[in-house]
PDB file of C-alpha atoms in Angstrom:
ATOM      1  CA  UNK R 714      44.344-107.245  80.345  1.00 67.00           C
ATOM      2  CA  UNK R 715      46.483-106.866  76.930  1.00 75.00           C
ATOM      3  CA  UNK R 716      49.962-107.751  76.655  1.00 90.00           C
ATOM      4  CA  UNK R 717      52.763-107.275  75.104  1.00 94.00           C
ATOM      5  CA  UNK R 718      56.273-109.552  75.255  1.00 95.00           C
ATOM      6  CA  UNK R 719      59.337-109.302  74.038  1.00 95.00           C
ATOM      7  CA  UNK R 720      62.927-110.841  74.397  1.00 91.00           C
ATOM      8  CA  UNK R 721      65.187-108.294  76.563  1.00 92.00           C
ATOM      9  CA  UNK R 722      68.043-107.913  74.830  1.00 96.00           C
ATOM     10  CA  UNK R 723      69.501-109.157  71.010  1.00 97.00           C
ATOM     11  CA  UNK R 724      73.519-108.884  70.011  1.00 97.00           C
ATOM     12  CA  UNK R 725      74.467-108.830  66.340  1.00 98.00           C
ATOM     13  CA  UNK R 726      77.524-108.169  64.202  1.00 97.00           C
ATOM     14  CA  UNK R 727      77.415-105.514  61.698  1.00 97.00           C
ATOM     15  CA  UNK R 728      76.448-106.406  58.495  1.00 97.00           C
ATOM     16  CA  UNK R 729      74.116-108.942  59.746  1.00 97.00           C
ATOM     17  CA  UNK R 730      70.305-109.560  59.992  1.00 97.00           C
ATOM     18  CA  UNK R 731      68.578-108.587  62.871  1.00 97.00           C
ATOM     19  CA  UNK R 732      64.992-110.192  63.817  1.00 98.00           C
ATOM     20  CA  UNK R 733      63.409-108.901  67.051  1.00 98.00           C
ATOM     21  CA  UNK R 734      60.092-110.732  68.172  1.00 97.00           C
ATOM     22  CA  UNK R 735      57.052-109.765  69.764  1.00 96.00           C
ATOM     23  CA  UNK R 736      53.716-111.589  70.976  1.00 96.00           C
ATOM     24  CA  UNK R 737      50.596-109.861  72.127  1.00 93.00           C
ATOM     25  CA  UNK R 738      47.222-111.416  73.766  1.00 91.00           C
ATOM     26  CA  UNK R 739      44.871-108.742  72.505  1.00 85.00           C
ATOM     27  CA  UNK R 740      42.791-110.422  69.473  1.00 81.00           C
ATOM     28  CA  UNK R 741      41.046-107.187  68.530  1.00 83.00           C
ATOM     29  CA  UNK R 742      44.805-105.356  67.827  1.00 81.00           C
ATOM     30  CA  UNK R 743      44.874-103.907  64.868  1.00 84.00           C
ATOM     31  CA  UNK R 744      47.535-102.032  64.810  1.00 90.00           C
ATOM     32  CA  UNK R 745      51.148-103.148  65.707  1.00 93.00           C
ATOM     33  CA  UNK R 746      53.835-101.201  65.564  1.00 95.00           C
ATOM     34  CA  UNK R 747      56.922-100.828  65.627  1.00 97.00           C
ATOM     35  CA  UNK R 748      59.050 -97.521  67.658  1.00 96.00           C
ATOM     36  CA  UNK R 749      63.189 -97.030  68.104  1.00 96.00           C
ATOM     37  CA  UNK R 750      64.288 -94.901  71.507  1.00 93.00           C
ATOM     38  CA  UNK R 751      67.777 -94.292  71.129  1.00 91.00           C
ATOM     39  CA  UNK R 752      69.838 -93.595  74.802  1.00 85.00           C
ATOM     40  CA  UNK R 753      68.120 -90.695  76.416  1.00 78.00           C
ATOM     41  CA  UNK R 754      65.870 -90.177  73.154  1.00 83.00           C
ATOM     42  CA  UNK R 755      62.294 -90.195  72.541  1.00 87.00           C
ATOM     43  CA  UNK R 756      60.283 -92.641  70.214  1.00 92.00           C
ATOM     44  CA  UNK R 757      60.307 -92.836  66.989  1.00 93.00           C
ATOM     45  CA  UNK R 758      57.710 -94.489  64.517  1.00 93.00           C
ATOM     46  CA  UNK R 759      60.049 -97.405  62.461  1.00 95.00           C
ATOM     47  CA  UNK R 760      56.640 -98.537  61.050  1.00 94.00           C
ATOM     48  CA  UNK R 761      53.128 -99.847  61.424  1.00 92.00           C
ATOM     49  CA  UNK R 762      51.190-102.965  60.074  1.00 92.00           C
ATOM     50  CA  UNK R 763      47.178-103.118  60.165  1.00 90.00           C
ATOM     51  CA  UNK R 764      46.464-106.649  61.423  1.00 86.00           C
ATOM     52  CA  UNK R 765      44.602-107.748  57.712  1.00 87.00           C
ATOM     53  CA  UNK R 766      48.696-107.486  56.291  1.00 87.00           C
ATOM     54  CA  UNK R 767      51.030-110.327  57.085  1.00 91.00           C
ATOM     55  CA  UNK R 768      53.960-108.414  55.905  1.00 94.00           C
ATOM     56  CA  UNK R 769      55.377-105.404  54.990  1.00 94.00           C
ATOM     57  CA  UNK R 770      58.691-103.668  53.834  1.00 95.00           C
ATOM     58  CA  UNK R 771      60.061-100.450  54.084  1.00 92.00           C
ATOM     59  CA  UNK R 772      63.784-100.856  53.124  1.00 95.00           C
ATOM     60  CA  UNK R 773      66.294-102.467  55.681  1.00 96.00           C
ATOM     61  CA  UNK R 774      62.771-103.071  57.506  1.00 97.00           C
ATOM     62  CA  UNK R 775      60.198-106.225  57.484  1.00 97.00           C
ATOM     63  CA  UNK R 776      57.242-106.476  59.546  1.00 97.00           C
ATOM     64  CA  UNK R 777      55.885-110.093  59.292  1.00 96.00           C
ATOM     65  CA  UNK R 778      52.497-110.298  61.181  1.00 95.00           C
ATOM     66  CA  UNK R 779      51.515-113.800  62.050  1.00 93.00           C
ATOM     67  CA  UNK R 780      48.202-113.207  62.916  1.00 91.00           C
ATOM     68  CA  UNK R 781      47.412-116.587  64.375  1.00 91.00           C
ATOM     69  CA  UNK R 782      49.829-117.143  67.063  1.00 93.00           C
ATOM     70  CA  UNK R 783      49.490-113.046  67.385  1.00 92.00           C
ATOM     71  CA  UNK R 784      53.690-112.990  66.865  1.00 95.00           C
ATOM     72  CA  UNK R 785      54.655-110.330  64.923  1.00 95.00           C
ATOM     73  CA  UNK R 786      58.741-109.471  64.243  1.00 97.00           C
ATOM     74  CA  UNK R 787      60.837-107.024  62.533  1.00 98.00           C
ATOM     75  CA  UNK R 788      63.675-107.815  60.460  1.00 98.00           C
ATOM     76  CA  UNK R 789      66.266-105.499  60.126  1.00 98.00           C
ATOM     77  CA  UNK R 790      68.574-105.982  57.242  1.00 98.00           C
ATOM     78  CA  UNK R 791      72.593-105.236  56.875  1.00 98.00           C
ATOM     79  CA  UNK R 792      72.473-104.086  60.470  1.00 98.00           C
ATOM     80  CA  UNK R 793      74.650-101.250  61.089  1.00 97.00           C
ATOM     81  CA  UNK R 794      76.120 -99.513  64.420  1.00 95.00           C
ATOM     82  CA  UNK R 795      73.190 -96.636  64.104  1.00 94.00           C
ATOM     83  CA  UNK R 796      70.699 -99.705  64.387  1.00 97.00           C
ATOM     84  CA  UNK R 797      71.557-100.088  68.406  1.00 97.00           C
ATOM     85  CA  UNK R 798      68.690 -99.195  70.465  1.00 97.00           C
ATOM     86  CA  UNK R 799      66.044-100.148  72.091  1.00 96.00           C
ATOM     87  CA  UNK R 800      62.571-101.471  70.309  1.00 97.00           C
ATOM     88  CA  UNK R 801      59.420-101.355  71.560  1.00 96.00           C
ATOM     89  CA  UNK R 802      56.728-103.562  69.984  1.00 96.00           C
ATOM     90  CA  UNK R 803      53.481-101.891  70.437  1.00 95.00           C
ATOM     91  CA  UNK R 804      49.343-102.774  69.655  1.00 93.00           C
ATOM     92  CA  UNK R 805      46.387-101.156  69.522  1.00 91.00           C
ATOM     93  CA  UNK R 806      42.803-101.965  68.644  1.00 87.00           C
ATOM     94  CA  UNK R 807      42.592 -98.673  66.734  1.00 83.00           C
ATOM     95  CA  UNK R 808      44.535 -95.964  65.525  1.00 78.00           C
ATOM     96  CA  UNK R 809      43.218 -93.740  68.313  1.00 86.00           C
ATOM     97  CA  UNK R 810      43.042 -95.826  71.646  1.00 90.00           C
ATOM     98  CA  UNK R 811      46.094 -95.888  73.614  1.00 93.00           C
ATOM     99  CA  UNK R 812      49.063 -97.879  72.783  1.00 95.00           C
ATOM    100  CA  UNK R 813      50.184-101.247  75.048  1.00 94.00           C
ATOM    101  CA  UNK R 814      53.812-101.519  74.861  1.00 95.00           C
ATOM    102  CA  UNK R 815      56.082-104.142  75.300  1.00 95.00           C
ATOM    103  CA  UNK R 816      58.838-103.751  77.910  1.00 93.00           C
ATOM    104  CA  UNK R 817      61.337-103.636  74.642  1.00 95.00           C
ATOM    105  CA  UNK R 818      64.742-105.407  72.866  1.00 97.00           C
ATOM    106  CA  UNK R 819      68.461-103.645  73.407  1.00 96.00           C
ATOM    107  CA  UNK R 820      69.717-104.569  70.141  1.00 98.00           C
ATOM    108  CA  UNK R 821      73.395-103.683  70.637  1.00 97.00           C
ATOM    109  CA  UNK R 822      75.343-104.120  67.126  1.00 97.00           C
ATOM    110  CA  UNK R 823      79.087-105.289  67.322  1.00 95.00           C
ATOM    111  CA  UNK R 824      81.456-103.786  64.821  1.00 90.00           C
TER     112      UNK R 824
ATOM    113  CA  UNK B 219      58.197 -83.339  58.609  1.00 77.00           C
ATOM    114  CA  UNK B 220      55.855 -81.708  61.465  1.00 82.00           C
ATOM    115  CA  UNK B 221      56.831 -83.396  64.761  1.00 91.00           C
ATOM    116  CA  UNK B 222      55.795 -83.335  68.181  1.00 94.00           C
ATOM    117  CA  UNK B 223      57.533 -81.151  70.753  1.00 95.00           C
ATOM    118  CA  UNK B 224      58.073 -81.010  74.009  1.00 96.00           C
ATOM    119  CA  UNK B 225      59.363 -78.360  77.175  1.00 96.00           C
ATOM    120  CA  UNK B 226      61.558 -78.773  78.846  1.00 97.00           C
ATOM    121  CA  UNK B 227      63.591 -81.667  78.212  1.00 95.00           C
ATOM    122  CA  UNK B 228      64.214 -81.558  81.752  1.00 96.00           C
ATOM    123  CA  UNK B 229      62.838 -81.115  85.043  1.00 97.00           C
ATOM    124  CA  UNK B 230      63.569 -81.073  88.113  1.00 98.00           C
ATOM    125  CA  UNK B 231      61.713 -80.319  91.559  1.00 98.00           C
ATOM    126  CA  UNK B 232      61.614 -81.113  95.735  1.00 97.00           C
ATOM    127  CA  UNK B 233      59.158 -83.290  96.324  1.00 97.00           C
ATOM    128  CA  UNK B 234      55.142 -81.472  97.149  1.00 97.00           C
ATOM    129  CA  UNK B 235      55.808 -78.854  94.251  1.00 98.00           C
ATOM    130  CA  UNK B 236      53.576 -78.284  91.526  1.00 98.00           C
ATOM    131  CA  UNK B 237      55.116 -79.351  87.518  1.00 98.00           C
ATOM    132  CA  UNK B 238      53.660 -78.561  84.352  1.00 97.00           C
ATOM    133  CA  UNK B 239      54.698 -80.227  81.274  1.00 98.00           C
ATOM    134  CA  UNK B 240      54.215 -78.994  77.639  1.00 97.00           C
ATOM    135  CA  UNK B 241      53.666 -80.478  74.671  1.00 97.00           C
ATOM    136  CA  UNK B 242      52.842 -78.742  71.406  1.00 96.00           C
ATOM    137  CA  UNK B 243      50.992 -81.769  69.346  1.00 95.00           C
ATOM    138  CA  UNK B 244      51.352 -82.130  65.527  1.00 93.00           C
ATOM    139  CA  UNK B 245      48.816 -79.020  63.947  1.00 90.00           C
ATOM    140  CA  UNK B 246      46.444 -81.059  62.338  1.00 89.00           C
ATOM    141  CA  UNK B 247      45.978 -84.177  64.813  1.00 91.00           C
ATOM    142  CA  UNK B 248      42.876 -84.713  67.166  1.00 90.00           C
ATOM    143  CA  UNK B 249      44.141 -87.018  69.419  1.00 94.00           C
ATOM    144  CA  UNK B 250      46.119 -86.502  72.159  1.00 96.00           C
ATOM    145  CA  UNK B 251      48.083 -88.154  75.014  1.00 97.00           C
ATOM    146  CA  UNK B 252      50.254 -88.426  77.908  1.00 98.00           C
ATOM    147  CA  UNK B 253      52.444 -91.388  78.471  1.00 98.00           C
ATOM    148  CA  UNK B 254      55.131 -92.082  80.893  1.00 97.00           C
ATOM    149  CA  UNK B 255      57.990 -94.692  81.199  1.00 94.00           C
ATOM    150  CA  UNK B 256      59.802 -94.907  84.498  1.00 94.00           C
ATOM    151  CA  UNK B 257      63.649 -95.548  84.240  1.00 89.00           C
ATOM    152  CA  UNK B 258      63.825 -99.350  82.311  1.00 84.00           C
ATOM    153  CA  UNK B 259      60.704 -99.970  82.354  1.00 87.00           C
ATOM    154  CA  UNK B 260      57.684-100.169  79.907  1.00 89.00           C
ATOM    155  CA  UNK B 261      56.556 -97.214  78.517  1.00 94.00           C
ATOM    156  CA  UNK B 262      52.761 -96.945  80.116  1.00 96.00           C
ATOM    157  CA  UNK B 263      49.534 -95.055  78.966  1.00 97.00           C
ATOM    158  CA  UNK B 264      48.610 -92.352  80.996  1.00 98.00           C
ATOM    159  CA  UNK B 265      45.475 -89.815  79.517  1.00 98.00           C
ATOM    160  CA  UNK B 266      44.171 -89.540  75.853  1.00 97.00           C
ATOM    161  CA  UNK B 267      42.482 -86.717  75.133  1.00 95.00           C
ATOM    162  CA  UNK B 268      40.085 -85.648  72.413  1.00 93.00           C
ATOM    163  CA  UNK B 269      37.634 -82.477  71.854  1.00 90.00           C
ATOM    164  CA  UNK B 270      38.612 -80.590  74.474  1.00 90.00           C
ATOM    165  CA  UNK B 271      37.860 -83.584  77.128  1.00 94.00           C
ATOM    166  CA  UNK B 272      39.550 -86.710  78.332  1.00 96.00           C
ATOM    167  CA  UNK B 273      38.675 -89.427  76.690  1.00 95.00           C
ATOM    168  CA  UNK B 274      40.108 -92.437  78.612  1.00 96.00           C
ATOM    169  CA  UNK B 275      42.420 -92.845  81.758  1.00 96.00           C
ATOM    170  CA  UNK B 276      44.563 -94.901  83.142  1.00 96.00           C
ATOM    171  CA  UNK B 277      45.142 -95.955  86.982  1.00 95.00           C
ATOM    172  CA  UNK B 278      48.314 -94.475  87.510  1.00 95.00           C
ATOM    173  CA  UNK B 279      46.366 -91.085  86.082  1.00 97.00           C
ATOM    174  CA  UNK B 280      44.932 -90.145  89.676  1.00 95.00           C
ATOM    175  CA  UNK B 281      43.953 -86.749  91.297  1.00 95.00           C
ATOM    176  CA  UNK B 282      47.285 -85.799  91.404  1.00 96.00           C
ATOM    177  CA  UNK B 283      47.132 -85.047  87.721  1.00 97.00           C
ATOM    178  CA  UNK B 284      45.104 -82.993  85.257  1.00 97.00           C
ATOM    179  CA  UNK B 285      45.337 -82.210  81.250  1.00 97.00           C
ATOM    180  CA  UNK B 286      44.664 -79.294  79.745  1.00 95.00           C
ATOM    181  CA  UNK B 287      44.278 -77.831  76.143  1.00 92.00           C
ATOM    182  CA  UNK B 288      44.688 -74.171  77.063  1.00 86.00           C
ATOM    183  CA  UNK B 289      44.859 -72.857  73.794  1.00 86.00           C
ATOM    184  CA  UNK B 290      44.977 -73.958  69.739  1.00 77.00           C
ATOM    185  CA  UNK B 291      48.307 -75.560  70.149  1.00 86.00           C
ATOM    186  CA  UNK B 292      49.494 -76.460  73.669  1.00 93.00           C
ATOM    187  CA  UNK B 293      48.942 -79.328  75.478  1.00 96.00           C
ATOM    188  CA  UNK B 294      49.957 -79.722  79.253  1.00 97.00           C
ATOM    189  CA  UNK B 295      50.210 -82.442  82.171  1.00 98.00           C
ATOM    190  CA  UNK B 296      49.943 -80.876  85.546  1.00 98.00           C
ATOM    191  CA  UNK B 297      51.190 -83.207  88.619  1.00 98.00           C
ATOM    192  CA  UNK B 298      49.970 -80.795  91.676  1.00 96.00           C
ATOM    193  CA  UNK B 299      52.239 -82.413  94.056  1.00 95.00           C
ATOM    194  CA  UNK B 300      54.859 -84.229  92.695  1.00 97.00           C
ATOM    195  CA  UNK B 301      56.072 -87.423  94.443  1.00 97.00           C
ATOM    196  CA  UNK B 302      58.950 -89.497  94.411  1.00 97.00           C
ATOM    197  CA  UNK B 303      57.563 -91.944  92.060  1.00 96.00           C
ATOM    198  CA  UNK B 304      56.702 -89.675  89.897  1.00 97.00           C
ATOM    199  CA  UNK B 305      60.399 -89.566  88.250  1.00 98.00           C
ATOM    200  CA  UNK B 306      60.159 -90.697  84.959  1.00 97.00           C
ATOM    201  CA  UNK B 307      60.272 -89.370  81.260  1.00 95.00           C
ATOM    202  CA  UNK B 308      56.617 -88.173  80.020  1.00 97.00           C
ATOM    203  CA  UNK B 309      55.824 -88.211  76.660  1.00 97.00           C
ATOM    204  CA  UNK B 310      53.695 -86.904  74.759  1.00 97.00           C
ATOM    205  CA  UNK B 311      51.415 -88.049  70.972  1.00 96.00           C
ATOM    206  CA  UNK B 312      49.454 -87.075  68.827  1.00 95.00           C
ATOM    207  CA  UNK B 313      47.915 -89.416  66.264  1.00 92.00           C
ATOM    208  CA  UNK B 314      45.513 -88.610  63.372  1.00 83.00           C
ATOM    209  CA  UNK B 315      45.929 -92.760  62.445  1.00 81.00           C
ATOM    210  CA  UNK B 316      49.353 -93.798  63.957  1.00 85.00           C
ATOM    211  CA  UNK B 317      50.850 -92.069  66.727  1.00 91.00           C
ATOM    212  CA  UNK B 318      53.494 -89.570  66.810  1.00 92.00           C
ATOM    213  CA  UNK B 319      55.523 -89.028  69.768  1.00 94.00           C
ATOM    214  CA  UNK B 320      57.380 -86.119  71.081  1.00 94.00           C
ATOM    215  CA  UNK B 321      61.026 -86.451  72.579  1.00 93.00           C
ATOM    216  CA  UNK B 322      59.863 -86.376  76.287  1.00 95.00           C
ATOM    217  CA  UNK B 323      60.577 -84.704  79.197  1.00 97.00           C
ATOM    218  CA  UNK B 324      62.802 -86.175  82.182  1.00 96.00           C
ATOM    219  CA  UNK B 325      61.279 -85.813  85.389  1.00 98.00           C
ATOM    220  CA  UNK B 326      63.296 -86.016  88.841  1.00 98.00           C
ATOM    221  CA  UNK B 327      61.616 -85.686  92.238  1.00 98.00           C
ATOM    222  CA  UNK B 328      63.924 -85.056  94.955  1.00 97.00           C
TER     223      UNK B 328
END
């Protein structure tokens, strides 16, 4: 079946870039996102990228998409102490069929 | 910004009872699920749900559990009688293109 992998846990410094990666075995994903849970929070959409993209930017964020070697990552610029969570790298053939998500990254930020 | 929502944030029950979860989806989607993600672990597909009928399953969603649309803008997950395992925080989505999730609801079985 489809899966999704990611690196448990990533420590940076404030101020600093963060990259988290993800790989995924599905070739017909599509869609590959991107969600933050805070502690005791629900999930919440960072951003999406449709597999035909190989990057895209919404401020501190950059999804690169290397479709190929289906690894996709998101960069996280000037990382601040709001950035700690936990990010789940997600896929999905379609926009309607049910996400497969990765087990997530703790990205704990260090003042 | 319209948002999913969800009641109650928390829930607890002995183990055997009856729980119904609620979920008011975002007005104008059509798709709708259930997810669940027991305490550090992945965050796993449970029901989608489209025109009034399921659309696809998962294994974990057995018997046990049912979905229902009862009216314009609710959405529930019944678990008839809850089990141990069945701890975990339930979310629910809603997705026109991407999906949209609500802030869940923490489930203990004791």
């Amino acid at each position: 079946g489809e899966d999704v992998e990611q690196s448990l846990f990533l420590s940076v410094r404030e101020g600093d870039s963060s990259v988290i990666n993800c790989t995924y075995t599905d070739s017909s994903s599509t869609y590959l996102y991107w969600y933050k849970q805070e502690p005791g929070a629900g999930l919440q959409l960072l951003t999406y990228i449709f597999s035909n993209m190989d990057m895209k930017q919404d401020q501190r964020l950059t999804v690169l998409l290397n479709k190929k070697d289906k690894h996709l990552s998101l960069r996280i610029a000037d990382t601040q102490t709001g950035d700690s969570a936990i990010y789940f790298c997600a896929e999905s053939p379609s926009g309607n069929t049910p996400l497969v998500f990765g087990k997530g990254t703790r990205l704990s930020v260090i003042a | 910004e319209p948002e999913v929502t969800q009641t109650p944030s928390h829930q607890v029950t002995q183990m055997g009872q009856e729980v119904i979860l609620r979920c008011v989806p975002i007005s104008n989607h059509l798709y709708f699920y259930w997810y669940r993600q027991i305490l550090g672990q992945k965050v796993e597909f449970l029901v989608s749900f489209y025109n009034n009928e399921i659309s696809e399953k998962s294994e974990i969603f057995d018997d046990q559990f049912s979905v229902e649309r009862p009216d314009g803008s609710n959405f529930t997950l019944k678990i008839r009688s809850t089990k141990l395992e069945d701890s975990a925080m339930y979310f629910c989505a809603s997705t026109l293109e991407e999906q949209f999730f609500g802030p869940g609801t923490r489930l203990t079985v004791l």
